[in-house]
Short mmCIF file of C-alpha atoms in Angstrom, two decimals:
data_model
loop_
_atom_site.label_atom_id
_atom_site.label_comp_id
_atom_site.label_asym_id
_atom_site.label_seq_id
_atom_site.Cartn_x
_atom_site.Cartn_y
_atom_site.Cartn_z
CA MET A 1 -13.20 55.77 -35.10
CA GLN A 2 -14.92 55.97 -31.72
CA HIS A 3 -13.51 58.33 -29.13
CA ARG A 4 -14.29 58.06 -25.45
CA PRO A 5 -15.17 61.56 -24.27
CA THR A 6 -13.36 63.21 -21.39
CA VAL A 7 -14.93 65.79 -19.11
CA ILE A 8 -12.90 68.13 -16.94
CA ILE A 9 -14.65 69.03 -13.66
CA THR A 10 -13.09 71.68 -11.45
CA GLY A 11 -13.54 71.27 -7.71
CA ALA A 12 -14.36 67.57 -8.07
CA SER A 13 -12.99 66.47 -4.68
CA SER A 14 -16.24 67.17 -2.83
CA GLY A 15 -19.84 68.32 -3.11
CA VAL A 16 -21.55 68.85 -6.44
CA GLY A 17 -18.36 68.36 -8.44
CA LEU A 18 -17.60 65.00 -6.83
CA TYR A 19 -21.09 63.65 -7.41
CA ALA A 20 -21.09 64.97 -10.97
CA ALA A 21 -17.85 63.03 -11.47
CA LYS A 22 -19.54 59.90 -10.15
CA ALA A 23 -22.56 60.36 -12.41
CA LEU A 24 -20.52 60.99 -15.55
CA ALA A 25 -18.13 58.12 -14.83
CA ALA A 26 -21.21 55.88 -14.59
CA ARG A 27 -22.13 57.09 -18.09
CA GLU A 28 -18.72 55.88 -19.29
CA TRP A 29 -17.15 59.27 -19.59
CA HIS A 30 -13.56 59.66 -18.48
CA VAL A 31 -13.50 62.30 -15.76
CA VAL A 32 -10.51 64.54 -15.11
CA MET A 33 -10.93 65.63 -11.51
CA ALA A 34 -9.26 69.04 -11.50
CA CYS A 35 -8.52 69.90 -7.86
CA ARG A 36 -6.07 71.56 -5.51
CA ASP A 37 -5.77 68.56 -3.16
CA LEU A 38 -5.23 65.42 -5.23
CA ALA A 39 -4.96 63.10 -2.22
CA LYS A 40 -8.36 64.33 -1.01
CA ALA A 41 -9.81 63.85 -4.50
CA ALA A 42 -8.44 60.31 -4.78
CA ALA A 43 -9.88 59.36 -1.39
CA ALA A 44 -13.24 60.89 -2.30
CA ALA A 45 -13.41 59.04 -5.62
CA GLU A 46 -12.55 55.76 -3.91
CA SER A 47 -15.15 56.36 -1.20
CA LEU A 48 -17.89 56.67 -3.85
CA GLY A 49 -16.66 53.64 -5.76
CA ILE A 50 -15.79 55.51 -8.95
CA PRO A 51 -13.88 52.96 -11.09
CA ALA A 52 -10.19 53.81 -11.23
CA ALA A 53 -10.21 53.43 -15.03
CA ASN A 54 -12.90 56.11 -15.32
CA TYR A 55 -11.10 59.04 -13.77
CA SER A 56 -7.74 60.73 -13.45
CA LEU A 57 -6.47 63.47 -11.16
CA MET A 58 -4.88 66.72 -12.28
CA SER A 59 -3.72 69.59 -10.11
CA ILE A 60 -5.17 73.08 -10.49
CA ASN A 61 -5.47 76.12 -8.25
CA LEU A 62 -8.01 78.37 -9.92
CA ALA A 63 -6.92 81.35 -7.84
CA ASP A 64 -3.47 81.18 -9.43
CA LEU A 65 -3.51 82.02 -13.14
CA GLU A 66 -0.16 80.31 -13.72
CA SER A 67 -1.57 77.12 -12.18
CA VAL A 68 -4.47 77.33 -14.63
CA ARG A 69 -2.05 77.64 -17.55
CA GLN A 70 0.04 74.72 -16.27
CA PHE A 71 -3.10 72.60 -15.92
CA VAL A 72 -3.94 73.19 -19.58
CA ARG A 73 -0.40 72.28 -20.62
CA ASN A 74 -0.60 69.08 -18.59
CA PHE A 75 -4.00 68.20 -20.01
CA ARG A 76 -2.81 68.62 -23.58
CA VAL A 77 -0.04 66.08 -23.14
CA SER A 78 -2.34 63.57 -21.39
CA GLY A 79 -3.87 62.21 -24.59
CA HIS A 80 -7.46 62.67 -23.41
CA VAL A 81 -10.11 63.71 -25.94
CA LEU A 82 -12.00 66.66 -24.49
CA GLY A 83 -15.77 66.51 -24.76
CA ALA A 84 -16.83 68.85 -21.99
CA LEU A 85 -15.61 71.30 -19.37
CA VAL A 86 -17.55 71.85 -16.14
CA CYS A 87 -16.58 75.03 -14.28
CA ASN A 88 -17.85 74.01 -10.85
CA ALA A 89 -15.28 74.97 -8.21
CA ALA A 90 -16.08 77.91 -5.96
CA ILE A 91 -15.06 79.36 -2.63
CA TYR A 92 -17.37 81.13 -0.19
CA MET A 93 -15.87 82.78 2.88
CA PRO A 94 -18.66 84.84 4.46
CA LEU A 95 -16.90 85.49 7.77
CA LEU A 96 -13.83 87.27 6.41
CA LYS A 97 -13.17 90.70 7.84
CA GLU A 98 -10.40 91.56 5.40
CA PRO A 99 -9.94 90.32 1.84
CA LEU A 100 -7.53 87.59 0.90
CA ARG A 101 -5.49 87.92 -2.28
CA SER A 102 -4.58 85.57 -5.12
CA PRO A 103 -0.94 85.12 -6.19
CA GLN A 104 -1.60 87.78 -8.84
CA GLY A 105 -2.99 90.17 -6.21
CA TYR A 106 -6.71 89.91 -6.98
CA GLU A 107 -9.42 89.45 -4.33
CA LEU A 108 -9.52 85.70 -3.77
CA THR A 109 -13.25 84.95 -4.22
CA VAL A 110 -13.52 86.66 -7.59
CA ALA A 111 -10.08 85.36 -8.61
CA THR A 112 -11.13 81.77 -7.93
CA ASN A 113 -14.77 81.72 -8.95
CA HIS A 114 -14.58 84.01 -11.97
CA LEU A 115 -11.11 84.88 -13.25
CA GLY A 116 -9.65 81.37 -12.97
CA HIS A 117 -12.62 79.84 -14.78
CA PHE A 118 -12.65 82.67 -17.35
CA LEU A 119 -9.03 81.89 -18.25
CA LEU A 120 -9.55 78.11 -18.19
CA ALA A 121 -12.59 78.30 -20.48
CA ASN A 122 -10.78 80.49 -22.97
CA LEU A 123 -7.64 78.36 -22.99
CA LEU A 124 -9.62 75.15 -23.55
CA LEU A 125 -11.99 76.62 -26.12
CA GLU A 126 -9.68 75.65 -28.97
CA ASP A 127 -9.40 72.09 -27.58
CA LEU A 128 -13.19 71.84 -27.59
CA ARG A 129 -13.40 73.30 -31.08
CA LYS A 130 -10.92 70.79 -32.49
CA SER A 131 -12.30 67.83 -30.56
CA PRO A 132 -13.59 64.89 -32.64
CA ILE A 133 -16.46 64.52 -30.17
CA ALA A 134 -19.59 65.60 -32.02
CA ASP A 135 -21.45 67.11 -29.06
CA ARG A 136 -19.09 69.33 -27.05
CA ARG A 137 -20.24 71.38 -24.09
CA LEU A 138 -18.96 73.95 -21.63
CA VAL A 139 -21.02 74.20 -18.45
CA ILE A 140 -20.65 76.86 -15.74
CA LEU A 141 -22.40 76.32 -12.41
CA GLY A 142 -24.80 79.04 -11.37
CA THR A 143 -26.66 79.81 -8.17
CA VAL A 144 -29.95 81.37 -7.19
CA THR A 145 -28.06 83.98 -5.18
CA HIS A 146 -26.92 85.70 -8.39
CA ASN A 147 -30.47 86.96 -8.90
CA PRO A 148 -31.97 89.68 -6.67
CA ASP A 149 -35.39 88.80 -8.13
CA GLU A 150 -35.18 85.43 -6.35
CA LEU A 151 -35.27 84.74 -2.60
CA GLY A 152 -31.60 83.83 -2.34
CA GLY A 153 -30.56 87.01 -4.12
CA LYS A 154 -32.93 89.29 -2.20
CA ILE A 155 -31.26 88.57 1.13
CA PRO A 156 -28.70 91.35 1.69
CA PRO A 157 -26.15 92.05 0.47
CA ARG A 158 -27.55 91.99 -3.05
CA PRO A 159 -25.27 91.24 -5.99
CA ASP A 160 -24.28 94.36 -7.89
CA LEU A 161 -21.41 94.75 -10.34
CA GLY A 162 -22.03 98.47 -10.70
CA ASP A 163 -20.02 99.88 -13.59
CA LEU A 164 -17.22 97.31 -13.01
CA ARG A 165 -15.04 100.15 -11.75
CA GLY A 166 -12.94 97.87 -9.55
CA LEU A 167 -11.96 95.66 -12.48
CA ALA A 168 -11.35 98.68 -14.71
CA GLN A 169 -8.95 100.09 -12.09
CA GLY A 170 -6.90 96.90 -12.06
CA PHE A 171 -8.50 95.02 -9.14
CA GLN A 172 -5.33 95.29 -7.07
CA ALA A 173 -5.03 96.50 -3.44
CA PRO A 174 -6.65 98.53 -2.07
CA ILE A 175 -9.47 97.60 -4.49
CA THR A 176 -11.39 94.57 -3.25
CA MET A 177 -14.73 94.56 -5.07
CA ILE A 178 -15.80 94.50 -8.71
CA ASP A 179 -17.81 97.70 -8.22
CA GLY A 180 -14.87 99.36 -6.46
CA LYS A 181 -16.69 99.67 -3.14
CA LYS A 182 -15.87 98.43 0.37
CA PHE A 183 -15.11 94.73 0.84
CA GLU A 184 -18.11 92.55 1.64
CA PRO A 185 -17.34 88.80 1.44
CA VAL A 186 -20.88 87.56 0.80
CA LYS A 187 -21.39 90.13 -1.95
CA ALA A 188 -18.03 89.14 -3.46
CA TYR A 189 -19.35 85.59 -3.84
CA LYS A 190 -22.70 86.70 -5.31
CA ASP A 191 -20.95 89.10 -7.69
CA SER A 192 -18.63 86.31 -8.86
CA LYS A 193 -21.65 84.16 -9.73
CA VAL A 194 -23.16 86.97 -11.79
CA CYS A 195 -19.83 87.03 -13.62
CA ASN A 196 -20.05 83.29 -14.23
CA ILE A 197 -23.39 83.63 -16.00
CA LEU A 198 -22.33 86.72 -17.96
CA THR A 199 -19.26 84.75 -19.07
CA MET A 200 -21.39 81.81 -20.24
CA ARG A 201 -23.69 84.10 -22.20
CA GLU A 202 -20.77 85.96 -23.75
CA LEU A 203 -19.09 82.66 -24.72
CA HIS A 204 -22.34 81.69 -26.42
CA ARG A 205 -22.63 85.02 -28.21
CA ARG A 206 -19.04 85.03 -29.41
CA TYR A 207 -18.34 81.37 -30.15
CA HIS A 208 -21.34 79.05 -30.37
CA GLU A 209 -22.10 79.60 -34.04
CA ALA A 210 -18.45 79.41 -35.10
CA THR A 211 -17.44 76.40 -32.97
CA GLY A 212 -20.61 74.38 -32.47
CA VAL A 213 -19.82 74.16 -28.75
CA THR A 214 -22.85 74.32 -26.45
CA PHE A 215 -22.43 76.86 -23.63
CA THR A 216 -24.81 76.54 -20.67
CA SER A 217 -25.23 77.21 -16.96
CA LEU A 218 -27.46 75.58 -14.39
CA TYR A 219 -28.82 75.98 -10.91
CA PRO A 220 -29.26 72.40 -9.69
CA GLY A 221 -31.19 73.38 -6.54
CA CYS A 222 -30.08 74.34 -3.06
CA VAL A 223 -27.35 71.89 -2.03
CA ALA A 224 -27.51 73.11 1.55
CA ASP A 225 -25.06 70.58 2.99
CA THR A 226 -22.33 71.07 0.41
CA PRO A 227 -18.79 71.73 1.69
CA LEU A 228 -19.11 75.17 0.05
CA PHE A 229 -20.45 76.27 3.45
CA ARG A 230 -17.53 74.86 5.48
CA ASN A 231 -16.29 78.38 6.22
CA HIS A 232 -19.60 79.49 7.74
CA TYR A 233 -20.66 79.41 11.40
CA PRO A 234 -21.15 75.82 12.69
CA LEU A 235 -24.71 76.66 13.73
CA PHE A 236 -25.47 77.86 10.20
CA GLN A 237 -24.09 74.61 8.78
CA LYS A 238 -26.43 72.68 11.06
CA LEU A 239 -29.60 74.73 10.59
CA PHE A 240 -29.40 75.74 6.91
CA PRO A 241 -30.08 72.23 5.51
CA LEU A 242 -33.06 71.87 7.86
CA PHE A 243 -34.41 75.26 6.79
CA GLN A 244 -34.12 74.31 3.13
CA LYS A 245 -35.64 70.85 3.64
CA TYR A 246 -38.64 71.80 5.73
CA ILE A 247 -39.33 75.51 5.22
CA THR A 248 -38.36 76.57 1.69
CA LYS A 249 -38.47 73.02 0.24
CA GLY A 250 -35.46 73.99 -1.84
CA TYR A 251 -33.10 71.30 -0.58
CA VAL A 252 -31.36 69.06 -3.10
CA SER A 253 -28.93 66.31 -2.16
CA GLN A 254 -25.36 66.36 -3.39
CA GLU A 255 -26.05 63.18 -5.32
CA LEU A 256 -29.10 64.58 -7.12
CA SER A 257 -27.26 67.80 -7.92
CA GLY A 258 -24.43 65.76 -9.43
CA GLU A 259 -26.92 63.84 -11.57
CA ARG A 260 -28.38 67.12 -12.81
CA VAL A 261 -24.94 68.44 -13.76
CA ALA A 262 -24.22 65.18 -15.59
CA ALA A 263 -27.49 65.49 -17.50
CA VAL A 264 -26.66 69.03 -18.64
CA VAL A 265 -23.25 67.78 -19.77
CA ALA A 266 -24.41 64.68 -21.60
CA ASP A 267 -28.14 64.44 -22.36
CA PRO A 268 -29.54 65.51 -25.75
CA GLU A 269 -32.32 67.66 -24.27
CA TYR A 270 -29.74 70.06 -22.80
CA LYS A 271 -28.13 71.05 -26.07
CA GLN A 272 -29.63 74.56 -26.17
CA SER A 273 -26.65 76.89 -26.07
CA GLY A 274 -26.94 80.04 -23.99
CA ALA A 275 -29.51 78.46 -21.65
CA TYR A 276 -29.62 78.69 -17.87
CA TRP A 277 -31.21 75.45 -16.66
CA SER A 278 -33.12 75.25 -13.39
CA TRP A 279 -35.40 72.94 -11.45
CA GLY A 280 -36.89 75.81 -9.48
CA ASN A 281 -36.52 77.02 -5.92
CA ARG A 282 -39.10 74.65 -4.42
CA GLN A 283 -38.30 71.05 -5.15
CA GLN A 284 -41.14 68.69 -6.03
CA LYS A 285 -40.98 65.01 -6.88
CA GLY A 286 -40.69 64.46 -10.60
CA ARG A 287 -40.09 68.14 -11.40
CA ARG A 288 -38.51 68.59 -14.79
CA SER A 289 -35.91 71.15 -15.74
CA PHE A 290 -36.69 74.36 -17.58
CA VAL A 291 -34.82 77.32 -19.03
CA GLN A 292 -34.99 80.07 -16.43
CA LYS A 293 -34.54 83.78 -17.06
CA VAL A 294 -31.37 85.05 -15.43
CA SER A 295 -31.10 88.28 -13.45
CA PRO A 296 -31.22 91.65 -15.23
CA GLN A 297 -27.49 92.11 -14.57
CA ALA A 298 -26.65 88.66 -15.92
CA ARG A 299 -28.50 89.31 -19.19
CA ASP A 300 -27.00 92.77 -19.73
CA GLU A 301 -25.08 92.27 -22.98
CA LYS A 302 -23.24 95.57 -22.73
CA ASN A 303 -21.95 94.67 -19.25
CA GLY A 304 -21.14 91.17 -20.47
CA GLN A 305 -18.92 92.54 -23.21
CA LEU A 306 -17.25 94.97 -20.81
CA LEU A 307 -16.72 92.23 -18.21
CA TRP A 308 -15.10 90.09 -20.90
CA GLU A 309 -12.73 92.85 -22.00
CA LEU A 310 -11.70 93.79 -18.45
CA SER A 311 -11.30 90.16 -17.37
CA ALA A 312 -9.14 89.45 -20.41
CA LYS A 313 -6.81 92.31 -19.40
CA LEU A 314 -6.54 90.94 -15.86
CA VAL A 315 -5.78 87.32 -16.81
CA GLY A 316 -3.48 88.06 -19.74
CA SER A 317 -3.19 86.38 -23.11
CA PHE A 318 -5.16 83.32 -24.12
#
């Protein structure tokens, strides 16, 4: 019996997630666009001409752990056969002066980018394990800014999880950062992306051999005009794409980034579990992907195990 694979993509109403949805729908996958604003997602899908038969919309707010659990319940009654999960959604609010909080009381950037995806991945792991699809994958989006050895990570503030003291102390007010230090919104984003890669690597270590699921991350290039930057200064939004196009040569279009995500989800050459795929920081025509070494923090197995244990306490049972 042939099963049409379904891929869940979080944050699929715009940017990389939307174009990944388009690319995978073109490959005859069914795409579940998991978003907060379903009307926005529907309009976006229609604007790109994604066939209505190739996608469906399901509500999720990754900052709210109960919303994540409800999403999984809704997905399980939908009848779709899960072949892949793409943890793509992220928020970046560099101009905040004071932290925002999730419904559970956690700092919003880490709650959305890390904790929500951590819970979602763990809840859907059994669905992937039991899936009749032969080649099942779980992909978590990375970013160059997670790595202080790379240009994007060298620009202050540098990512640093420290000893994870903030998580260990419960991550509730007045605690705002994973390392327990003073709130810094840009660092909160970078730290959350380190967590994403540690989570991928820990999923691989714990579950790849037993489940056969491929766990990977990727940096698709600098998508400098993505809506991720909508909360930045207007001048930054105007100049940053130009800087990446003409100075660093790191610029990648939303469409190309979506194609790269789709390739990591579906193409045979990306079946290496535990890999962090990259096309490099300077884009060149015809450049092929390669497995890039992640930052020292993101390959620290001891910290990865501790992050897992502390995150599991914060999100509750799965």
